[in-house]
Coordinates of C-alpha atoms and ligand atoms in Angstrom, one line a residue:
X123 CA 22.1 18.4 -2.7
X124 CA 18.8 19.6 -4.6
X125 CA 17.5 23.0 -4.1
X126 CA 13.4 22.9 -5.3
X127 CA 11.0 26.1 -5.4
X128 CA 7.5 26.2 -5.4
X129 CA 4.9 28.7 -4.8
X130 CA 2.7 26.6 -3.0
X131 CA 3.6 24.1 -0.9
X132 CA 1.4 21.8 2.0
X133 CA 3.8 21.7 4.9
X134 CA 3.5 19.8 8.3
X135 CA 1.8 23.7 8.7
X136 CA 0.2 24.1 6.5
X137 CA 0.5 25.8 3.2
X138 CA 3.3 28.1 2.3
X139 CA 4.2 30.5 -0.5
X140 CA 7.4 30.5 -2.4
X141 CA 8.6 27.7 -0.3
X142 CA 12.4 26.7 -1.2
X143 CA 13.5 23.2 0.1
X144 CA 16.3 21.7 0.1
X145 CA 17.4 18.0 -0.2
X146 CA 20.6 16.0 1.4
X147 CA 20.9 13.1 1.0
X148 CA 17.5 12.3 0.6
X149 CA 16.0 13.9 3.5
X150 CA 14.5 17.6 3.8
X151 CA 17.8 19.5 5.2
X152 CA 16.1 23.1 5.0
X153 CA 12.7 24.7 4.2
X154 CA 12.2 28.4 4.4
X155 CA 9.2 30.2 2.8
X156 CA 8.7 33.9 1.4
X157 CA 11.8 32.9 -0.1
X158 CA 13.9 34.4 -3.3
X159 CA 14.4 32.0 -6.1
X160 CA 17.8 31.1 -6.6
X161 CA 19.3 30.2 -10.4
X162 CA 20.3 26.9 -8.9
X163 CA 17.0 26.1 -8.1
X164 CA 14.6 24.4 -9.9
X165 CA 11.7 25.6 -10.6
X166 CA 8.1 24.3 -9.9
X167 CA 6.5 27.4 -12.2
X168 CA 2.8 26.6 -10.9
X169 CA 3.1 23.6 -9.5
X170 CA 1.5 22.4 -6.1
X171 CA 4.0 20.5 -4.0
X172 CA 2.3 17.9 -1.7
X173 CA 4.0 15.0 0.7
X174 CA 3.3 11.9 -1.2
X175 CA 1.9 8.7 0.5
X176 CA 3.3 5.9 1.5
X177 CA 1.4 2.7 0.1
X178 CA 0.7 -0.1 2.9
X179 CA -0.7 -2.7 1.0
X180 CA 0.4 -4.3 -2.0
X181 CA 0.3 -8.2 -3.9
X182 CA 2.0 -6.7 -7.2
X183 CA 2.0 -10.2 -8.6
X184 CA -2.0 -9.3 -9.1
X185 CA -1.1 -6.3 -11.1
X186 CA -1.2 -9.0 -14.3
X187 CA -4.6 -10.4 -13.5
X188 CA -6.1 -7.5 -13.2
X189 CA -9.8 -7.1 -15.0
X190 CA -9.3 -11.2 -15.5
X191 CA -12.2 -12.0 -12.8
X192 CA -15.2 -9.9 -14.4
X193 CA -16.5 -12.9 -15.8
X194 CA -19.7 -13.9 -14.2
X195 CA -19.4 -17.9 -13.1
X196 CA -22.4 -20.5 -13.1
X197 CA -23.9 -18.8 -9.7
X198 CA -22.7 -15.3 -7.8
X199 CA -19.2 -14.5 -7.5
X200 CA -17.6 -13.2 -4.5
X201 CA -14.0 -13.4 -3.1
X202 CA -13.9 -16.5 -2.6
X203 CA -14.0 -17.0 -6.7
X204 CA -12.0 -14.2 -7.3
X205 CA -9.3 -16.3 -5.0
X206 CA -10.0 -19.4 -7.2
X207 CA -8.7 -16.9 -10.8
X208 CA -6.0 -16.1 -8.4
X209 CA -4.7 -19.5 -7.9
X210 CA -4.7 -21.1 -11.3
X211 CA -2.5 -18.0 -11.8
X212 CA -0.4 -19.0 -10.1
X213 CA 0.5 -22.1 -11.6
X214 CA 2.1 -19.9 -14.1
X215 CA 4.2 -17.5 -12.2
X216 CA 7.8 -18.0 -12.7
X217 CA 11.1 -15.9 -11.2
X218 CA 11.5 -13.8 -14.3
X219 CA 7.5 -12.7 -14.2
X220 CA 7.7 -12.0 -10.1
X221 CA 10.5 -9.5 -11.5
X222 CA 8.7 -7.9 -14.2
X223 CA 5.4 -7.1 -13.1
X224 CA 6.6 -5.9 -9.5
X225 CA 8.6 -3.0 -11.3
X226 CA 5.9 -2.4 -13.7
X227 CA 3.3 -2.2 -10.7
X228 CA 6.6 -0.7 -8.7
X229 CA 6.7 2.5 -11.4
X230 CA 2.6 3.0 -11.6
X231 CA 2.2 3.1 -7.8
X232 CA 5.3 6.3 -8.1
X233 CA 3.2 7.4 -11.2
X234 CA 0.1 7.4 -8.9
X235 CA 1.1 9.7 -5.5
X236 CA 2.9 6.6 -3.9
X237 CA 6.6 7.1 -2.9
X238 CA 7.2 3.9 -1.3
X239 CA 5.5 0.5 -0.8
X240 CA 4.7 -1.8 2.2
X241 CA 4.7 -5.3 -0.5
X242 CA 2.8 -8.1 1.9
X243 CA 4.1 -11.1 0.0
X244 CA 3.6 -14.3 -0.2
X245 CA 4.6 -16.0 -3.1
X246 CA 7.5 -17.8 -1.5
X247 CA 8.1 -20.9 -3.4
X248 CA 8.0 -22.5 -6.4
X249 CA 4.8 -24.3 -8.1
X250 CA 3.8 -27.5 -5.4
X251 CA 5.7 -25.5 -2.5
X252 CA 9.3 -26.7 -3.3
X253 CA 11.7 -23.6 -1.8
X254 CA 13.8 -22.0 -4.8
X255 CA 18.2 -22.8 -3.5
X256 CA 17.9 -19.2 -1.8
X257 CA 14.3 -20.0 0.1
X258 CA 14.0 -15.3 -0.1
X259 CA 14.6 -15.6 -4.0
X260 CA 11.0 -14.2 -4.5
X261 CA 11.5 -11.7 -1.5
X262 CA 15.4 -10.4 -3.8
X263 CA 12.8 -10.2 -6.7
X264 CA 11.0 -8.1 -4.8
X265 CA 13.6 -6.0 -3.6
X266 CA 15.6 -5.6 -7.0
X267 CA 12.4 -4.6 -8.5
X268 CA 12.0 -1.3 -6.1
X269 CA 15.1 -0.1 -6.4
X270 CA 15.3 -0.3 -10.2
X271 CA 12.0 1.7 -9.6
X272 CA 13.6 3.6 -7.2
X273 CA 10.5 3.7 -5.4
X274 CA 10.7 3.1 -1.6
X275 CA 9.8 0.3 0.0
X276 CA 9.0 -1.7 3.5
X277 CA 9.3 -5.6 2.4
X278 CA 7.3 -7.4 4.5
X279 CA 7.6 -11.2 4.2
X280 CA 4.4 -13.3 4.5
X281 CA 4.3 -16.6 6.8
X282 CA 1.2 -18.6 5.8
X283 CA 1.1 -22.1 7.6
X284 CA -2.7 -22.8 7.1
X285 CA -5.1 -23.2 4.8
X286 CA -8.3 -22.6 6.7
X287 CA -9.0 -21.4 11.2
X288 CA -8.7 -25.3 11.3
X289 CA -5.0 -25.6 10.9
X290 CA -5.9 -27.5 7.7
X291 CA -2.7 -28.1 5.6
X292 CA -2.5 -25.9 2.4
X293 CA -3.0 -26.9 -0.9
X294 CA -3.1 -26.2 -4.9
X295 CA -2.4 -22.8 -5.6
X296 CA -1.7 -22.4 -1.6
X297 CA 1.5 -24.3 -1.9
X298 CA 3.6 -21.7 -3.0
X299 CA 2.9 -20.0 -0.5
X300 CA 3.4 -22.0 2.4
X301 CA 5.9 -21.8 5.3
X302 CA 6.9 -23.3 8.7
X303 CA 8.2 -20.6 11.2
X304 CA 11.8 -22.4 10.3
X305 CA 12.2 -21.2 6.8
X306 CA 10.3 -18.2 7.6
X307 CA 12.7 -17.8 9.6
X308 CA 15.4 -18.3 7.0
X309 CA 13.4 -16.1 4.5
X310 CA 13.3 -13.4 6.5
X311 CA 17.2 -13.3 7.2
X312 CA 17.9 -13.9 3.3
X313 CA 15.4 -10.4 2.7
X314 CA 17.4 -8.9 5.6
X315 CA 21.8 -9.6 3.7
X316 CA 19.9 -8.3 0.4
X317 CA 18.4 -5.1 2.2
X318 CA 21.3 -4.1 3.6
X319 CA 23.0 -3.1 0.2
X320 CA 19.9 -1.2 0.0
X321 CA 19.0 2.1 0.0
X322 CA 18.4 3.4 4.2
X323 CA 14.6 4.3 3.7
X324 CA 13.9 0.4 2.6
X325 CA 13.1 -1.3 5.6
X326 CA 11.9 -4.7 6.7
X327 CA 8.6 -5.9 8.7
X328 CA 6.6 -8.9 9.0
X329 CA 3.7 -10.1 7.7
X330 CA 1.4 -13.1 9.3
X331 CA -1.0 -13.5 7.3
X332 CA -4.3 -13.7 8.6
X333 CA -6.4 -15.3 11.4
X334 CA -6.7 -18.4 8.7
X335 CA -3.3 -19.2 7.9
X336 CA -1.7 -18.8 11.4
X337 CA -2.6 -19.9 14.6
X338 CA -1.7 -17.8 17.6
X339 CA 1.4 -19.6 19.2
X340 CA 2.6 -18.6 15.9
X341 CA 1.5 -15.4 15.8
X342 CA 3.1 -14.6 19.0
X343 CA 6.9 -16.2 17.6
X344 CA 6.6 -13.6 14.4
X345 CA 5.5 -10.7 16.4
X346 CA 8.8 -10.8 18.5
X347 CA 10.9 -11.7 15.2
X348 CA 12.2 -8.1 14.6
X349 CA 11.5 -6.4 17.5
X350 CA 10.7 -2.1 16.7
X351 CA 9.7 -3.7 12.9
X352 CA 6.5 -3.3 11.1
X353 CA 4.1 -6.3 11.8
X354 CA 0.6 -6.4 9.0
X355 CA -1.8 -8.8 9.0
X356 CA -5.3 -9.1 7.2
X357 CA -8.8 -9.0 9.1
X358 CA -11.9 -9.0 9.0
X359 CA -12.0 -8.6 5.4
X360 CA -15.2 -10.6 4.5
X361 CA -18.3 -12.0 6.8
X362 CA -17.3 -15.4 6.1
X363 CA -14.0 -15.1 7.3
X364 CA -15.3 -12.7 10.8
X365 CA -17.8 -16.2 11.5
X366 CA -14.9 -19.2 11.3
X367 CA -12.6 -16.8 13.3
X368 CA -15.5 -16.3 15.9
X369 CA -16.4 -20.3 15.8
X370 CA -12.5 -20.8 16.8
X371 CA -11.1 -18.3 17.7
X372 CA -14.8 -17.6 20.4
X373 CA -14.1 -13.8 19.7
X374 CA -15.0 -12.0 16.1
X375 CA -11.2 -11.3 14.3
X376 CA -10.1 -7.4 15.6
X377 CA -11.5 -8.4 19.5
X378 CA -9.5 -11.6 19.6
X379 CA -6.8 -9.3 18.1
X380 CA -7.3 -6.4 20.3
X381 CA -8.1 -8.7 23.7
X382 CA -5.2 -11.0 22.7
X383 CA -1.9 -9.4 21.2
X384 CA -0.3 -5.7 22.2
X385 CA -1.6 -3.7 19.6
X386 CA 0.0 -0.8 19.4
X387 CA 2.3 1.5 17.0
X388 CA 3.5 -1.0 15.0
X389 CA 0.8 -2.6 13.6
X390 CA -1.0 -2.4 10.9
X391 CA -4.4 -3.9 9.9
X392 CA -5.6 -4.5 6.5
X393 CA -8.3 -4.2 6.1
X394 CA -11.0 -3.9 9.6
X395 CA -14.3 -4.2 7.2
X396 CA -16.5 -6.1 9.3
X397 CA -15.7 -4.3 13.0
X398 CA -18.6 -4.1 15.3
X399 CA -18.7 -0.2 17.4
X400 CA -15.7 -1.3 20.0
X401 CA -14.3 -2.9 17.5
X402 CA -13.8 0.0 15.6
X403 CA -13.5 2.4 18.6
X404 CA -11.0 0.1 19.9
X405 CA -8.7 0.0 16.9
X406 CA -9.0 3.7 17.3
X407 CA -7.2 3.3 20.1
X408 CA -4.3 0.8 19.6
X409 CA -1.6 3.7 17.7
X410 CA -2.2 1.1 15.0
X411 CA -2.7 1.8 11.4
X412 CA -6.1 0.4 10.0
X413 CA -5.1 -0.5 6.0
X414 CA -7.8 0.4 4.1
X415 CA -8.0 -0.6 0.1
X416 CA -10.9 0.9 -1.3
X417 CA -10.1 0.0 -4.8
X418 CA -9.7 -3.5 -4.4
X419 CA -12.1 -3.8 -1.2
X420 CA -15.0 -2.2 -3.3
X421 CA -14.0 -4.2 -6.9
X422 CA -14.3 -7.8 -4.5
X423 CA -17.4 -6.6 -2.3
X424 CA -16.2 -6.9 0.8
X425 CA -18.2 -4.4 2.7
X426 CA -17.7 -0.8 4.2
X427 CA -15.0 -0.2 6.5
X428 CA -16.9 2.2 9.6
X429 CA -14.6 5.4 8.4
X430 CA -16.4 7.7 10.7
X431 CA -16.4 6.1 13.9
X432 CA -13.3 5.0 13.4
X433 CA -12.5 9.2 12.1
X434 CA -14.2 10.7 14.8
X435 CA -12.2 8.4 17.4
X436 CA -8.6 9.5 16.5
X437 CA -7.8 6.2 14.3
X438 CA -4.8 5.9 12.2
X439 CA -5.2 5.1 8.7
X440 CA -3.5 4.3 5.3
X441 CA -4.3 3.6 1.8
X442 CA -2.6 -0.2 0.2
X443 CA -3.8 -0.8 -3.1
X444 CA -3.6 -4.4 -2.5
X445 CA -4.6 -6.5 -5.8
X446 CA -3.2 -3.8 -7.7
X447 CA -6.3 -3.8 -9.8
X448 CA -6.1 0.1 -10.6
X449 CA -3.1 2.2 -8.9
X450 CA -4.4 5.4 -8.1
X451 CA -4.0 7.5 -4.8
X452 CA -6.6 9.9 -6.0
X453 CA -9.1 7.3 -6.7
X454 CA -8.5 5.5 -3.2
X455 CA -9.0 8.0 -1.4
X456 CA -12.1 9.5 -3.2
X457 CA -13.1 5.7 -3.1
X458 CA -12.9 5.9 0.8
X459 CA -15.1 9.5 1.4
X460 CA -17.8 7.9 -1.1
X461 CA -17.9 5.0 0.4
X462 CA -19.0 6.5 3.8
X463 CA -21.7 8.2 1.6
X464 CA -22.9 6.1 0.9
X465 CA -23.3 4.4 4.1
X466 CA -24.9 7.6 5.8
X467 CA -26.5 9.6 3.4
X468 CA -23.8 12.4 4.3
X469 CA -21.8 14.2 1.7
X470 CA -17.9 15.5 2.9
X471 CA -18.2 12.9 5.7
X472 CA -14.5 12.6 6.3
X473 CA -13.3 16.5 5.7
X474 CA -13.1 18.5 9.2
X475 CA -15.5 21.6 9.7
X476 CA -14.7 24.9 6.9
X477 CA -11.6 22.5 5.6
X478 CA -10.9 20.7 1.8
X479 CA -11.9 17.3 2.2
X480 CA -8.9 16.0 0.2
X481 CA -6.2 17.6 2.1
X482 CA -7.1 16.5 5.2
X483 CA -7.7 12.6 3.6
X484 CA -4.7 13.0 1.9
X485 CA -2.4 13.7 5.3
X486 CA -4.4 11.2 7.3
X487 CA -2.8 8.8 4.4
X488 CA 0.9 10.6 4.2
X489 CA 1.1 10.6 8.3
X490 CA -0.7 6.6 8.6
X491 CA 0.8 5.4 6.0
X492 CA 4.2 6.6 7.0
X493 CA 3.5 5.0 10.3
X494 CA 2.5 1.7 9.1
X495 CA 5.8 1.2 7.0
X496 CA 8.0 3.0 10.0
X497 CA 9.0 5.5 7.3
X498 CA 10.0 8.6 8.6
X499 CA 8.2 10.3 6.1
X500 CA 4.2 11.7 6.4
X501 CA 4.8 15.3 5.9
X502 CA 7.1 17.8 4.2
X503 CA 9.1 18.7 7.7
X504 CA 12.8 18.9 7.7
X505 CA 14.4 15.7 8.9
X506 CA 12.1 13.2 7.3
X507 CA 12.6 11.2 3.8
X508 CA 11.4 13.7 0.8
X509 CA 8.8 11.9 -0.2
X510 CA 6.7 14.2 -2.7
X511 CA 4.6 15.1 -5.9
X512 CA 3.0 18.2 -8.0
X513 CA 0.4 18.5 -9.2
X514 CA -0.6 21.5 -11.9
X515 CA -4.2 23.2 -11.7
X516 CA -2.9 24.6 -14.8
X517 CA -3.6 20.4 -16.9
X518 CA -6.5 19.6 -14.1
X519 CA -8.4 23.1 -15.1
X520 CA -8.1 24.0 -11.6
X521 CA -5.9 27.4 -12.3
X522 CA -7.5 30.1 -10.2
X523 CA -8.8 28.5 -7.1
X524 CA -7.1 28.4 -4.4
X525 CA -4.4 25.5 -3.1
X526 CA -6.7 23.4 -0.8
X527 CA -9.6 23.6 -3.3
X528 CA -7.3 22.7 -6.4
X529 CA -6.0 20.0 -4.2
X530 CA -10.4 18.9 -3.4
X531 CA -10.6 19.1 -7.4
X532 CA -7.5 17.3 -8.2
X533 CA -9.2 14.3 -5.8
X534 CA -13.2 14.4 -7.0
X535 CA -13.3 15.9 -10.5
X536 CA -10.2 15.2 -12.6
X537 CA -9.7 12.2 -14.8
X538 CA -6.0 11.3 -14.3
X539 CA -3.8 10.9 -11.3
X540 CA -1.8 14.2 -13.4
X541 CA 1.1 13.4 -10.8
X542 CA 3.6 16.1 -12.7
X543 CA 6.8 15.0 -10.3
X544 CA 7.3 12.6 -7.6
X545 CA 10.3 12.3 -5.4
X546 CA 10.8 9.2 -3.5
X547 CA 13.0 9.7 -0.7
X548 CA 14.4 12.1 -2.8
X549 CA 14.9 10.2 -5.7
X550 CA 13.4 12.1 -8.7
X551 CA 12.0 9.4 -10.6
X552 CA 8.3 10.9 -12.5
X553 CA 9.2 13.9 -14.2
X554 CA 6.7 15.5 -17.1
X555 CA 3.9 12.6 -15.6
X556 CA 6.1 9.5 -16.6
X557 CA 8.5 7.7 -14.7
X558 CA 11.8 8.4 -16.1
X559 CA 12.1 4.6 -17.1
X560 CA 8.6 3.7 -18.4
X561 CA 9.3 2.2 -21.6
X562 CA 11.7 -0.5 -19.8
X563 CA 9.2 -1.6 -17.3
X564 CA 6.3 -1.8 -19.5
X565 CA 7.9 -3.5 -22.2
X566 CA 8.9 -6.0 -19.7
X567 CA 5.8 -5.9 -17.7
X568 CA 4.1 -7.3 -21.2
X569 CA 6.2 -10.0 -22.5
X570 CA 4.7 -11.4 -18.9
X571 CA 1.4 -11.0 -19.5
X572 CA 1.9 -12.4 -23.2
X573 CA 2.9 -15.8 -21.8
X574 CA 0.8 -15.7 -18.9
X575 CA -2.9 -14.7 -20.4
X576 CA -2.4 -17.1 -22.7
X577 CA -1.7 -20.4 -20.2
X578 CA -4.7 -18.9 -18.2
Ligands
LIG1686 ZN1 -4.0 -8.6 1.1

């Protein structure tokens, strides 16, 4: 049992002072407000205690190619040229690299304010597409890495069957992703067995990759494979994809999905960049989470999500770091808000009247993220996992401000992530701004980088 004492905390009921919070078996067991500090309490000093977010979308292996696709080729670059770099990179990635890169990436997530991750995992096989002896081998590496780091995990094995909407065969780098449904079931089963010995906050979901990579029959099968488990899928990220889906399915991606599949709270739809107003409102009403990845979407030139309309209709939002180019909860939320300003020529567009913008963005991301990962977290409330982090107003030059103004300052004006402490389901893995085993993960990651960059 751990006891924390915070002068200020953002509880599900709002800001509270002199909070004594008890953690038992990773869960918030008790919260006292206006309490007296006890000698056994961990004293947080001036730090503000906040709910940590669940990162709804990551492909951790891509962390190792961050920054390597910024040189212009012969023609204007796009998502599709970025994807070519990714495929070349895959030719050199082995199981040890997958583990080392995932561990480093998950550590960075913890240092940035994320207590859990939904790993959308599609590098399943060896180069050329031959399955490993254990078809779930690479899933086991992800689960192992998350456990080492102590970050919560919802593992999302991906079904990737086709190269495009025309059911073209996979080729090149895609062969490492590809599975028929039988093989996919075996991979899911292997991951399920491995998760039996993982902490109780580890979960399994499924991820049909996109409407490019599965047909409607496979989509229906995969959504029935794990009843009640999270379902994640990329959708409407690129205009080219919208046109392809329209031509083949006879409707736009989100429109087709809402009309043909029972989309509900189990679903997290990644990107949703290109939607008509009707699709935006329909998705908001479905109860699903829109998994937004603002830094990656900006980097890939995807486009701008219709956030104002979606939030007006009470749509749920989660934040993902996707390509793991830069991992920062504050920057993701700031980029989301700024993207809406570019589009509307207004300011503080996602905030509620007279309320802190950062507080609103953080609370949307924590509750939507927890829903998307099937994780009983997202709010500091008795009975939920103790997913929490702290910031220190003194460090970020925000001392003397109210808690909500300090939070605005942290998100919009401070230079770094400035996460002082982080707990994932009660595991205290970030202390004094760093993961407790940072040096080990950094060393292994650098070893993989040296190898992969020489081969590129
Ligand atoms: Zn993605």
